[in-house]
Short mmCIF file of C-alpha atoms (C1' of nucleotides) in Angstrom, two decimals:
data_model
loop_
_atom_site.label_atom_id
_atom_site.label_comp_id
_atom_site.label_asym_id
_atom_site.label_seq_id
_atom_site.Cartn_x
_atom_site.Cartn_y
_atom_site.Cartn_z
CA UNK A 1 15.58 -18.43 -20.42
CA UNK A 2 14.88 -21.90 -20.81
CA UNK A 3 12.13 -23.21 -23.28
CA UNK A 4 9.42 -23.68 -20.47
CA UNK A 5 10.04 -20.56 -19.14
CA UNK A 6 9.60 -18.90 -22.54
CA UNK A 7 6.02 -20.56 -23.10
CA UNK A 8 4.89 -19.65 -19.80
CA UNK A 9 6.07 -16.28 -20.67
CA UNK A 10 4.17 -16.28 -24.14
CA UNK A 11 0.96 -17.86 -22.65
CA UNK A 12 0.94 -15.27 -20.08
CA UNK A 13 1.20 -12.28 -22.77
CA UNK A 14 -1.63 -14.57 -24.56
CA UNK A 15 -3.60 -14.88 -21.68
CA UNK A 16 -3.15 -10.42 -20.36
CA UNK A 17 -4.07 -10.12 -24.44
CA UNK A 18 -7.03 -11.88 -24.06
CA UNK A 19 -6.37 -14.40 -26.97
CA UNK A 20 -7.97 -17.37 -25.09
CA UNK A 21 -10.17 -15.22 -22.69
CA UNK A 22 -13.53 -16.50 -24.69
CA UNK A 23 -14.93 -19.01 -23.05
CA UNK A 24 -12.58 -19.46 -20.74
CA UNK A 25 -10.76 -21.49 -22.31
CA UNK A 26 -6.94 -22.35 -23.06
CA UNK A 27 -5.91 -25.34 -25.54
CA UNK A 28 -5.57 -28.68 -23.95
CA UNK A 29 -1.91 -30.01 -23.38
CA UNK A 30 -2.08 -31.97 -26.85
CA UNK A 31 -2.94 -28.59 -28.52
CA UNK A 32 -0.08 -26.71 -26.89
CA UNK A 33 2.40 -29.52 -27.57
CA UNK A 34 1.80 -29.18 -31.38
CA UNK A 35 1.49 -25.20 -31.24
CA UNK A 36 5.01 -25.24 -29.26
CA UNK A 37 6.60 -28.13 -30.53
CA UNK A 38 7.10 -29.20 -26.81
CA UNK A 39 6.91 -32.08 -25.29
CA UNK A 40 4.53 -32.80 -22.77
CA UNK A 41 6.41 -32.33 -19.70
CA UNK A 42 7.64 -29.31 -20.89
CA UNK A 43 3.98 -28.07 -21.67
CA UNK A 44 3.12 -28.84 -17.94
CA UNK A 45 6.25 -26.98 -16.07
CA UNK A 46 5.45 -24.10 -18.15
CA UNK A 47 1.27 -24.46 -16.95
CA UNK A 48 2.68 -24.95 -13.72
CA UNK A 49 4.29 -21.69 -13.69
CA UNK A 50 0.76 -20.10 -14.60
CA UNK A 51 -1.27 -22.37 -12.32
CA UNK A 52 1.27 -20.96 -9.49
CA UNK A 53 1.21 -17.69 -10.39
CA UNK A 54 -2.84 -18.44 -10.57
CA UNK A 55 -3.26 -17.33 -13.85
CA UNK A 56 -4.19 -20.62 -14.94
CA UNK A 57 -6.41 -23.15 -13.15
CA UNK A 58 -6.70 -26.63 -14.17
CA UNK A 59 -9.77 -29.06 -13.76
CA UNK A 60 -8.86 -33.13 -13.63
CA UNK A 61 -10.72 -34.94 -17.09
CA UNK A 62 -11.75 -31.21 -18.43
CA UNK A 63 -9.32 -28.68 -19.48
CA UNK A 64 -6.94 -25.96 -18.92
CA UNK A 65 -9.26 -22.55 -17.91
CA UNK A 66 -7.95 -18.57 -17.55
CA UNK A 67 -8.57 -18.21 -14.04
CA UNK A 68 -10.09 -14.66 -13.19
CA UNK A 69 -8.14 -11.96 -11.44
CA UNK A 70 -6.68 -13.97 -8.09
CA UNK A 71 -3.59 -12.09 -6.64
CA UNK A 72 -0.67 -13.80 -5.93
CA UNK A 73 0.39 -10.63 -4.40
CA UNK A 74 0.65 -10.76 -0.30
CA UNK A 75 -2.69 -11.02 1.12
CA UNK A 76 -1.19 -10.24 4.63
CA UNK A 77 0.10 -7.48 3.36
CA UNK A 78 -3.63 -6.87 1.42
CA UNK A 79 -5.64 -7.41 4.80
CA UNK A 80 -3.29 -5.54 6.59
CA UNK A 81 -2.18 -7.90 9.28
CA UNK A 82 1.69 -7.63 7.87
CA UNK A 83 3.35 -4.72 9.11
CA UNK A 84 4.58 -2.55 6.26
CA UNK A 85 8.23 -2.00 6.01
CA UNK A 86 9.77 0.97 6.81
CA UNK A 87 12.44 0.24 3.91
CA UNK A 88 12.30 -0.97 0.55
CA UNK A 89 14.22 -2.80 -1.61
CA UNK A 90 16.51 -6.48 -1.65
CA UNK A 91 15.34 -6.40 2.60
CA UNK A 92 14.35 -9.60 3.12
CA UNK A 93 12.03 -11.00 5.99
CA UNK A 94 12.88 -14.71 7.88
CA UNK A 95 10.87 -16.01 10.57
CA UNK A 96 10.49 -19.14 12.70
CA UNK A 97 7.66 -19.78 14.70
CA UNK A 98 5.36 -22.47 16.68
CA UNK A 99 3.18 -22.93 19.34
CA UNK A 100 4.87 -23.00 22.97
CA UNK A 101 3.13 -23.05 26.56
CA UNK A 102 3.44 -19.30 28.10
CA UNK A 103 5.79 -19.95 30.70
CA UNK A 104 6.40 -18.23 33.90
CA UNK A 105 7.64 -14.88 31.83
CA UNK A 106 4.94 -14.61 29.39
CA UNK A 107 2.00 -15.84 31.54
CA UNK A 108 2.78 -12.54 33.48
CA UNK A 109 3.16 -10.30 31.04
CA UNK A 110 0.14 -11.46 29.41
CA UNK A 111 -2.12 -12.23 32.66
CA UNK A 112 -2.17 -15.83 31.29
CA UNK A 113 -1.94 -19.14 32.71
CA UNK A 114 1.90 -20.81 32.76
CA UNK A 115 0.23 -23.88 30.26
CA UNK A 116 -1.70 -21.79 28.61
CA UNK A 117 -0.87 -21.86 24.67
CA UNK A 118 0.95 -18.76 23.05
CA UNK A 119 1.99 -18.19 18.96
CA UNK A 120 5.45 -17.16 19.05
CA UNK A 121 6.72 -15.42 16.22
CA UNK A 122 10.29 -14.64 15.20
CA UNK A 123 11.21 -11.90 12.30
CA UNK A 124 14.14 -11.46 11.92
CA UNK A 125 14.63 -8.89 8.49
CA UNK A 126 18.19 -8.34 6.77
CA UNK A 127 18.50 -4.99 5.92
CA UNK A 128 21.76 -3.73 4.01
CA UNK A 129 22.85 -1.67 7.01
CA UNK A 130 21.60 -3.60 10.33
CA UNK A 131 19.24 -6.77 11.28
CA UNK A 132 16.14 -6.23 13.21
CA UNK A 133 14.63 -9.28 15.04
CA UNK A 134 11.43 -9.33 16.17
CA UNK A 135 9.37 -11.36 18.53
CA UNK A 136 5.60 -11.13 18.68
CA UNK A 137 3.38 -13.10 21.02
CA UNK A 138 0.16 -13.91 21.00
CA UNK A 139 -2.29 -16.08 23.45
CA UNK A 140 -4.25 -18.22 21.19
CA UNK A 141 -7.31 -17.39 22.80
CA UNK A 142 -7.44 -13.99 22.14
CA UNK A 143 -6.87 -14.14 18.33
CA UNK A 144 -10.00 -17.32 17.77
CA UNK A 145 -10.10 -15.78 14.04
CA UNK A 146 -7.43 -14.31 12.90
CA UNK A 147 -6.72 -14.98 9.55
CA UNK A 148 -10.43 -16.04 8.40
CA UNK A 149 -11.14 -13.51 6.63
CA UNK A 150 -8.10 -13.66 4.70
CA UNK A 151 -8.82 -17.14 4.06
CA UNK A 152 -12.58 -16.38 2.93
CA UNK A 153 -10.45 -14.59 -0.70
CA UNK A 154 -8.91 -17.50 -1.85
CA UNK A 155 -11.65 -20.76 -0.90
CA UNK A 156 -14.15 -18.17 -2.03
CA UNK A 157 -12.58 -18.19 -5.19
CA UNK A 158 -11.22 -21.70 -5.60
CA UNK A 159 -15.00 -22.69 -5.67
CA UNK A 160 -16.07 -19.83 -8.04
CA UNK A 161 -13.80 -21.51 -10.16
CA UNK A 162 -15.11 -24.63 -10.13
CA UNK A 163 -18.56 -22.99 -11.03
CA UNK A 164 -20.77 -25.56 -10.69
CA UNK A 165 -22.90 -23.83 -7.93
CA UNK A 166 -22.93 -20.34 -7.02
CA UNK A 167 -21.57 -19.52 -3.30
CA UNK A 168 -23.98 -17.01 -1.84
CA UNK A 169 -22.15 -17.73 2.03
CA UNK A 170 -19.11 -18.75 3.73
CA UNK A 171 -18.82 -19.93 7.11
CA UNK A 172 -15.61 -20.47 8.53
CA UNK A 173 -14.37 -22.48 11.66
CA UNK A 174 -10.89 -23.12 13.74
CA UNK A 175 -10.52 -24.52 16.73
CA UNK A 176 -7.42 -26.24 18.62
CA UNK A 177 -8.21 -29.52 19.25
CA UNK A 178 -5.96 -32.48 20.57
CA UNK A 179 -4.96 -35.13 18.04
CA UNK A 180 -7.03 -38.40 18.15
CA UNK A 181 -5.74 -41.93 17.58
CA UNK A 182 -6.64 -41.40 13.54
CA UNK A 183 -5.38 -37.63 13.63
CA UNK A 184 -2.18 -39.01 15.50
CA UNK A 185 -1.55 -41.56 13.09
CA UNK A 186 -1.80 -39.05 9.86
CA UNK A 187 -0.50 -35.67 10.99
CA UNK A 188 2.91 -37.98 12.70
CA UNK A 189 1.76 -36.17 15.80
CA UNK A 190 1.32 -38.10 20.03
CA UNK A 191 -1.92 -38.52 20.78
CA UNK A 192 -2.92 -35.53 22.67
CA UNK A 193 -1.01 -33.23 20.72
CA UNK A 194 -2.09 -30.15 19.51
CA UNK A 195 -3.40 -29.92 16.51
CA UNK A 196 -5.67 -27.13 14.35
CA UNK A 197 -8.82 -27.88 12.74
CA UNK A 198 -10.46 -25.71 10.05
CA UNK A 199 -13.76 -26.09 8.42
CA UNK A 200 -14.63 -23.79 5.52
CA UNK A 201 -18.56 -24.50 4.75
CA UNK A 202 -19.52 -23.23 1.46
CA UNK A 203 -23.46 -22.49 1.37
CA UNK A 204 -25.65 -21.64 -1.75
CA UNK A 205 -28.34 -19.31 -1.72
CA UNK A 206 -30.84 -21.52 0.59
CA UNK A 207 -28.34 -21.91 3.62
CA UNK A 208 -26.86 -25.31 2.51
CA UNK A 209 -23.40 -26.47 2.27
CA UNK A 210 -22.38 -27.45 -1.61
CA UNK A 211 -18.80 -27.61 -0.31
CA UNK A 212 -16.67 -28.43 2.57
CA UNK A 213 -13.12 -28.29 3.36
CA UNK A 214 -11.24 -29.77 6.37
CA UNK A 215 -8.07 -29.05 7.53
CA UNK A 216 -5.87 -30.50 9.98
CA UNK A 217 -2.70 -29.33 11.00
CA UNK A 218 -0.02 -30.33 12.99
CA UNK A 219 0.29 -27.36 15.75
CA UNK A 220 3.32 -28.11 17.03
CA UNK A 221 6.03 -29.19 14.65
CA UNK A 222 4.59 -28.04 11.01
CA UNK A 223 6.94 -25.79 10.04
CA UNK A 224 5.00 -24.26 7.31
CA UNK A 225 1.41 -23.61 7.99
CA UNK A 226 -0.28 -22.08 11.06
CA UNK A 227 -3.44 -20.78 11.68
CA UNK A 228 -4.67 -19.57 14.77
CA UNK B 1 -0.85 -39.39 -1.37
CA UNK B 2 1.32 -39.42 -4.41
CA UNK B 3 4.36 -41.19 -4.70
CA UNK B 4 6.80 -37.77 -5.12
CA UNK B 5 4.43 -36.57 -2.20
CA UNK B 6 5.71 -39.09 -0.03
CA UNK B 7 9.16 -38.71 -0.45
CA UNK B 8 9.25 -35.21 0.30
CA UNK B 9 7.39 -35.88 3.05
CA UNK B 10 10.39 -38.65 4.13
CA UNK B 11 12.68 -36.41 2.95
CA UNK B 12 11.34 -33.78 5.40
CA UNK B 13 10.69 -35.73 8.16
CA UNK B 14 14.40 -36.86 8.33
CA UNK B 15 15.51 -33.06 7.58
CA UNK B 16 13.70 -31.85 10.48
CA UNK B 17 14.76 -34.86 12.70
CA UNK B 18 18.71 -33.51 11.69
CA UNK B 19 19.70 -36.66 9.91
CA UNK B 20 20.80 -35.17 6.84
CA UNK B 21 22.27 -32.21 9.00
CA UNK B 22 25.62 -33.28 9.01
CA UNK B 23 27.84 -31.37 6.93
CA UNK B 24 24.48 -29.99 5.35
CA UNK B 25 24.04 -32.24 2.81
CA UNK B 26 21.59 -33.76 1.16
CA UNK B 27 22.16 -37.28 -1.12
CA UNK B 28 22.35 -36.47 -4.16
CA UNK B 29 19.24 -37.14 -7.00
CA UNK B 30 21.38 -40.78 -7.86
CA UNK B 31 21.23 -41.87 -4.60
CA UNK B 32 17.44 -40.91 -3.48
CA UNK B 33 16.45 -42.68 -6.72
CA UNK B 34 18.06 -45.86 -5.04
CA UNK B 35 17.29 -45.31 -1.80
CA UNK B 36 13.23 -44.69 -2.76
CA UNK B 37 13.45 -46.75 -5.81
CA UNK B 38 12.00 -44.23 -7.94
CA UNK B 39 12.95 -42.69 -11.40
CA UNK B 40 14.47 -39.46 -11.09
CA UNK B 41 11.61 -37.56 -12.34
CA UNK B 42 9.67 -38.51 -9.24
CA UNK B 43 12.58 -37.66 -6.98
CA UNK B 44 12.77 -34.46 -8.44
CA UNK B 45 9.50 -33.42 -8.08
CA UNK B 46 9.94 -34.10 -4.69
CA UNK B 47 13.23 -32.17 -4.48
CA UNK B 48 11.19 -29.73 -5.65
CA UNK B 49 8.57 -29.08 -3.28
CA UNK B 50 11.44 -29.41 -0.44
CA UNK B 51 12.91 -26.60 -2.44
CA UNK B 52 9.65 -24.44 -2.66
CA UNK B 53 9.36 -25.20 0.91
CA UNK B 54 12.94 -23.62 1.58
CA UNK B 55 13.92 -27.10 3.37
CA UNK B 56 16.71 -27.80 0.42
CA UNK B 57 18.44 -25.81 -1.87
CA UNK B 58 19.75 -26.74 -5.00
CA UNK B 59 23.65 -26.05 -6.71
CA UNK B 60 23.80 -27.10 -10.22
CA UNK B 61 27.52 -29.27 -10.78
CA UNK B 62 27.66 -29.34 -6.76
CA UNK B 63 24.38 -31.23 -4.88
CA UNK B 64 21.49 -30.88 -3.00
CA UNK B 65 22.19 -28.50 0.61
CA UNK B 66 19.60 -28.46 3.43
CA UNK B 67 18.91 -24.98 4.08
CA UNK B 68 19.41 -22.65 6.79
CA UNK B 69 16.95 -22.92 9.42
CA UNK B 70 15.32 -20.02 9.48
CA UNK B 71 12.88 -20.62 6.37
CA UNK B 72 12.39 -17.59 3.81
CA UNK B 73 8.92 -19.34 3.62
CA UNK B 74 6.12 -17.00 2.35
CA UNK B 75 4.81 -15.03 5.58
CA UNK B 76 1.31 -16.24 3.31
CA UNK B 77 1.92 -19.70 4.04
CA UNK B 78 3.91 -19.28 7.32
CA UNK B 79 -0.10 -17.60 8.55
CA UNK B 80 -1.68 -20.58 6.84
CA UNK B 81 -3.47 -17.94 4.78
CA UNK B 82 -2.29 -19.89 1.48
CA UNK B 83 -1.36 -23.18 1.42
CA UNK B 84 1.97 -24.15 0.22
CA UNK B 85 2.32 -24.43 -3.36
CA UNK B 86 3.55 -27.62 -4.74
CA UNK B 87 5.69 -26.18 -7.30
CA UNK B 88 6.62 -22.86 -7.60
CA UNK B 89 8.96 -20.63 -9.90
CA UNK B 90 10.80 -18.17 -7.03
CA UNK B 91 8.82 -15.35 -7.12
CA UNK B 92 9.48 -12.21 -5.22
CA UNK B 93 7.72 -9.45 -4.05
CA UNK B 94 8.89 -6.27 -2.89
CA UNK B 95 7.95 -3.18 -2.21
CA UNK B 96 8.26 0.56 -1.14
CA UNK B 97 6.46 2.78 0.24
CA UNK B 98 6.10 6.44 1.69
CA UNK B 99 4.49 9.64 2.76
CA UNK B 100 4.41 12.04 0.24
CA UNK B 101 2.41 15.11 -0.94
CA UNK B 102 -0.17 14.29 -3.76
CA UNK B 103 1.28 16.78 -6.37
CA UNK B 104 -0.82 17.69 -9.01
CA UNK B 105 -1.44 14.49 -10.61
CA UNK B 106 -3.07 12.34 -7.61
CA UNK B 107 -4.24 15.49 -6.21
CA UNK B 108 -6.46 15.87 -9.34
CA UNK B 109 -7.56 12.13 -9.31
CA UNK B 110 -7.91 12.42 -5.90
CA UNK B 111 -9.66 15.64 -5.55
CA UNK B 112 -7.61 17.05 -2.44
CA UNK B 113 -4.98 19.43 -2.73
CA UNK B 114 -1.46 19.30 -4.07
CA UNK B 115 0.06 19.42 -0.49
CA UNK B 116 -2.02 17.22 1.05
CA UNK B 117 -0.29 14.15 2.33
CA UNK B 118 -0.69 10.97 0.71
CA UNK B 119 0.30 7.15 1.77
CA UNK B 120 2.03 5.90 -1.51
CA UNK B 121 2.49 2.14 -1.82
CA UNK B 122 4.56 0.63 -4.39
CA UNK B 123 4.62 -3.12 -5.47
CA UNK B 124 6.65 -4.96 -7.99
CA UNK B 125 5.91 -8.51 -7.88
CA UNK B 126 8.56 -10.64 -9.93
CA UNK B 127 7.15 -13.50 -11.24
CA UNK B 128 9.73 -16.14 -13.58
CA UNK B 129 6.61 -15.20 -16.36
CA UNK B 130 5.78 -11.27 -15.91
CA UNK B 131 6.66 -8.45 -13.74
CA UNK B 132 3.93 -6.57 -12.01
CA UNK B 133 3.57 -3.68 -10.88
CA UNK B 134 0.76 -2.22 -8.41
CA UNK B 135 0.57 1.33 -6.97
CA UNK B 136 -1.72 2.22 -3.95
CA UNK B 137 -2.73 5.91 -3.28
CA UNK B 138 -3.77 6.36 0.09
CA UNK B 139 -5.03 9.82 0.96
CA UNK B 140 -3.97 10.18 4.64
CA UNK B 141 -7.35 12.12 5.60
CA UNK B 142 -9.07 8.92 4.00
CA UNK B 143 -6.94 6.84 6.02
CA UNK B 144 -6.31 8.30 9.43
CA UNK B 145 -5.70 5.61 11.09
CA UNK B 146 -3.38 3.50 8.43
CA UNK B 147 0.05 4.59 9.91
CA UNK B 148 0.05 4.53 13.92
CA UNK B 149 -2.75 2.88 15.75
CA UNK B 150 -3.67 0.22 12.42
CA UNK B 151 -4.55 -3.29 12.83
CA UNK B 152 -1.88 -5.17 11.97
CA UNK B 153 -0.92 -7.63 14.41
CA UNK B 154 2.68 -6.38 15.26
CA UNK B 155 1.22 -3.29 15.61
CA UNK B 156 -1.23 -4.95 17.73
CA UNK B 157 1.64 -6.50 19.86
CA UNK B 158 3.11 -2.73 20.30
CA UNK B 159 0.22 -1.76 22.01
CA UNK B 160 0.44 -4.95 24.12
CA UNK B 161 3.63 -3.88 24.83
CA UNK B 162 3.02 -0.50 25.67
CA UNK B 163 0.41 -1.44 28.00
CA UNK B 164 -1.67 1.42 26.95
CA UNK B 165 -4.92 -0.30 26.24
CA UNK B 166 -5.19 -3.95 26.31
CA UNK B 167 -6.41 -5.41 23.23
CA UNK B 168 -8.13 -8.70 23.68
CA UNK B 169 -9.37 -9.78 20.25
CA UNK B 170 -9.42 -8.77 16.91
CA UNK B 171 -11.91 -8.57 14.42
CA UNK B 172 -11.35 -8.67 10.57
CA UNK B 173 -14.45 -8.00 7.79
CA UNK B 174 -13.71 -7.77 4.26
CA UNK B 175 -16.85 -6.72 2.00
CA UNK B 176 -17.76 -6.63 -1.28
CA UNK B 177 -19.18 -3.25 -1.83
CA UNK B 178 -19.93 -0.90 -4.78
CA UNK B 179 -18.01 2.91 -5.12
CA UNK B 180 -20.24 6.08 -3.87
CA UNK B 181 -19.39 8.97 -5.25
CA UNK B 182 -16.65 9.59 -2.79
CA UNK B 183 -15.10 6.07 -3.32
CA UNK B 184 -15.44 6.45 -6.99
CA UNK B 185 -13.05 9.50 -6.78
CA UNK B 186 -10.72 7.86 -4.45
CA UNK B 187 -10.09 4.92 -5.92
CA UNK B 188 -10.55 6.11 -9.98
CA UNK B 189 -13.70 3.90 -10.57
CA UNK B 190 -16.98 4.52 -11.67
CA UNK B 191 -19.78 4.70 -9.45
CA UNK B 192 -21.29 1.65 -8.40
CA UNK B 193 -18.01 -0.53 -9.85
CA UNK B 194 -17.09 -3.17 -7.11
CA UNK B 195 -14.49 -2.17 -4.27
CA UNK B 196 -13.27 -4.14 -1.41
CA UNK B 197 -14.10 -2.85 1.90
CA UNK B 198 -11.81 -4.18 4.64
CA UNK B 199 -12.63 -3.56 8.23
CA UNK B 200 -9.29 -4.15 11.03
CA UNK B 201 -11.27 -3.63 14.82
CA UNK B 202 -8.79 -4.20 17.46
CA UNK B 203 -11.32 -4.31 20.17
CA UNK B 204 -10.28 -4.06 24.24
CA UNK B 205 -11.94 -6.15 27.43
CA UNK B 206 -15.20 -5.09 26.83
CA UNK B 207 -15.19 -5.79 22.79
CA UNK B 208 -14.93 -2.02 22.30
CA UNK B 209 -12.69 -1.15 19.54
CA UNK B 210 -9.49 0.96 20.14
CA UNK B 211 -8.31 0.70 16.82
CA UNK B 212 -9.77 0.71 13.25
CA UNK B 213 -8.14 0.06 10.18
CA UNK B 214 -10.39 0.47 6.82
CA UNK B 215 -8.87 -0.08 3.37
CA UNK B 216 -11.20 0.47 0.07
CA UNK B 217 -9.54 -1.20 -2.84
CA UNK B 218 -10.69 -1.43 -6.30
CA UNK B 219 -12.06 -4.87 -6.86
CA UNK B 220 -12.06 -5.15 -11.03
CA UNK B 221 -8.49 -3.90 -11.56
CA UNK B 222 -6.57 -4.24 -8.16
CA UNK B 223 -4.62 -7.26 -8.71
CA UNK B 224 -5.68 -8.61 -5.45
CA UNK B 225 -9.22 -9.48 -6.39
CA UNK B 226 -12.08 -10.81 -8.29
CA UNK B 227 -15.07 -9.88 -10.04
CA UNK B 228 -17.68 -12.41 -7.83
"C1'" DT C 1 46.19 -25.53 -17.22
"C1'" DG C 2 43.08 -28.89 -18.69
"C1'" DG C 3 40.30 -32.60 -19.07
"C1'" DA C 4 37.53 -36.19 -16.81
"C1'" DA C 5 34.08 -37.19 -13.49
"C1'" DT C 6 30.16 -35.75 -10.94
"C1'" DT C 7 25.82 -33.50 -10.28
"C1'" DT C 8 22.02 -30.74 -11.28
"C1'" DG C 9 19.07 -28.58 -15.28
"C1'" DT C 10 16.28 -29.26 -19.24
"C1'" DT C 11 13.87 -31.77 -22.64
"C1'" DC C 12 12.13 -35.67 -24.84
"C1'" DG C 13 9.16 -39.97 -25.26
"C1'" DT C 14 6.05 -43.27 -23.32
"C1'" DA C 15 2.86 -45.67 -20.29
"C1'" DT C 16 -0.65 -45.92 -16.89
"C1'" DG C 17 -4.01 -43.99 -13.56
"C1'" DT C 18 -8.04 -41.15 -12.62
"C1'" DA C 19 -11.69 -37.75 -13.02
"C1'" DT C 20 -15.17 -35.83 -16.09
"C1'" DC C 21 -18.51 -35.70 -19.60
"C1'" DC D 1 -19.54 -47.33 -21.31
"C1'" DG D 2 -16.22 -44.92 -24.15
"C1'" DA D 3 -13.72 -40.74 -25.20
"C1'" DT D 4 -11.28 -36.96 -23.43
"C1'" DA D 5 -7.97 -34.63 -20.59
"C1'" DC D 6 -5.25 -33.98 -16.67
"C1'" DA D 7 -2.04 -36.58 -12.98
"C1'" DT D 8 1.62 -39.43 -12.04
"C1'" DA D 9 5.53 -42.09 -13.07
"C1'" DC D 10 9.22 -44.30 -15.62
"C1'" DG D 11 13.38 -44.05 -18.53
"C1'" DA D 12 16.73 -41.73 -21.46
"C1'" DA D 13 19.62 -38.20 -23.46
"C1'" DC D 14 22.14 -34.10 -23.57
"C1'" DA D 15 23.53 -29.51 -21.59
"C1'" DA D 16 25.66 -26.73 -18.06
"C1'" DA D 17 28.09 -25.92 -13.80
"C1'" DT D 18 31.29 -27.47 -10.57
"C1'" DT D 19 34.90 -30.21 -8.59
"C1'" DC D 20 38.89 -32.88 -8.62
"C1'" DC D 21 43.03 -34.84 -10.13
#
DNA sequence: TGGAATTTGTTCGTATGTATC
DNA sequence: CGATACATACGAACAAATTCC
């Protein structure tokens, strides 16, 4: 185990103990480089690993906080839209997917239009004995809000953190929209493309927003996020 | 955009266009640092986010390997439920899971009898900083509708596929509630202690639902959530 | 077989930028 | 505005694994 590794590992067991749980607090990097005898890069991979793992949070000009509770566990899996396994252990799940027009095969079977967009979705698990592929298909119009309120967990508590205001509401938007001049130019997308839009409105106790995120996202070719 | 941000992004444009592709490798960290003109911390840190991403892989003495294709990419990020961590520490999860009857010990905590069946859900998350363990206990006559006609979208696809009932949207709810008596016993929390309440409708043509899916999960000491 | 060369892995030090208070 | 603290970036050194001759 390598040095950063180990002071992740101890300011984890600090952390479960409760040792810097008042206030909220954890030492600042300077503090941690003279209670380690670290360096400063060395102090950061090993607050990475605890800002991954969302143990830790950090805040820009202020300091190093314990973040509360947040699983890094599976929220799929949590909300239930991930199928549970029928097997356990060392199985491993790959996938590809994108967005593709239905087709002539597709449209029918889902009394779609041919142009019409569709999610395509490839597992393909590795068990020890056999490999299962499966495909699953879905018409973007009938899943509008799929994943919201698995996304409402984690912005929900990315702003708690912050704590500046309290979050009474959440509204959530997503639409598919096709890529502007200015959306072209950022996402590397045509014009005209596909692209996904998602607007998370945070509102405080009289209705009005005290945070806003916006998301684009390549629809097409992003090979790691997709929201439908 | 950051400098290291940038070059992964390069790095994965090029990936993705195939011009690395050939013979599957990747320059190696001396060359990017010439060909970006950046130290080889920055490159790096971009090397790293292409391996988070499962894009490159890493063999220490050897070089830098685009990976296979098919991404082992986080089925979290793949839904756009999380976004893509910029470094991470190769966690795992797995799990198992399986009917069983609630012997004496859950079917105390429980209140329902010995041979009563129970949903038992096992997860071990392996983190490079702590292991984790999380049980669920579902009592099947809580949960009648967890193993066959549940929510989750491949399920959801079955159906499709089946042609039995069409379903045509899908609603999601997740709820911050507190425990009645009954949930307190469930779930081994006090009364009024926060649980999760989440709410799978699969709804048909005329937004009726033909499937339900409820979950109840401790909110203060599941690993999934937070105290709000 | 064995050692040199190559390449990634880890750690250190330092400097500058940027957000917050 | 100045002090504080995290963010990014540069350069250097050594260790460890692999490959090659």
């Amino acid at each position: 185990m390598s040095l950063f590794e180990k002071i992740a590992q101890d300011l984890s067991n600090k952390i479960i103990k409760g040792d810097y749980s008042s206030g909220s607090v954890l030492p600042n990097e300077g503090e941690l480089q003279k209670t380690y005898g670290a360096s400063r890069t060395t102090i950061r991979k090993a607050i990475d690993i605890l800002v991954t793992n969302k143990q830790v949070t950090r805040r820009k000009g202020v300091g190093l906080f314990v973040a509360p509770e947040i699983s890094t566990q599976n929220i799929l899996e949590m909300t239930g839209i991930m199928k549970p396994d029928s097997l356990s252990q060392g199985k491993q799940i790959f996938k590809e997917h994108y967005l593709r027009k239905a087709g002539n095969y597709y449209s029918q079977i889902l009394n779609i239009k041919t142009d019409e967009l569709i999610y395509y979705i490839n597992f393909i698990q590795f068990n020890s004995a056999s490999i299962t592929k499966e495909t699953l298909i879905l018409p973007l119009k009938n899943f509008p809000e799929l994943s919201l309120s698995s996304l409402k967990i984690l912005t929900v508590l990315e702003m708690m953190n912050l704590g500046k205001e309290k979050v009474v509401d959440l509204e959530q938007e997503l639409q598919l929209i096709v890529a502007d001049k200015e959306n072209a130019k950022q996402l590397n997308v045509r014009e005209n493309d596909p692209i996904f839009k998602i607007v998370n409105r945070a509102l405080n106790a009289k209705g009005l927003p005290i945070a806003l995120e916006l998301r684009y996202e390549n629809a097409l070719q992003t090979k790691y996020v997709v929201d439908f």
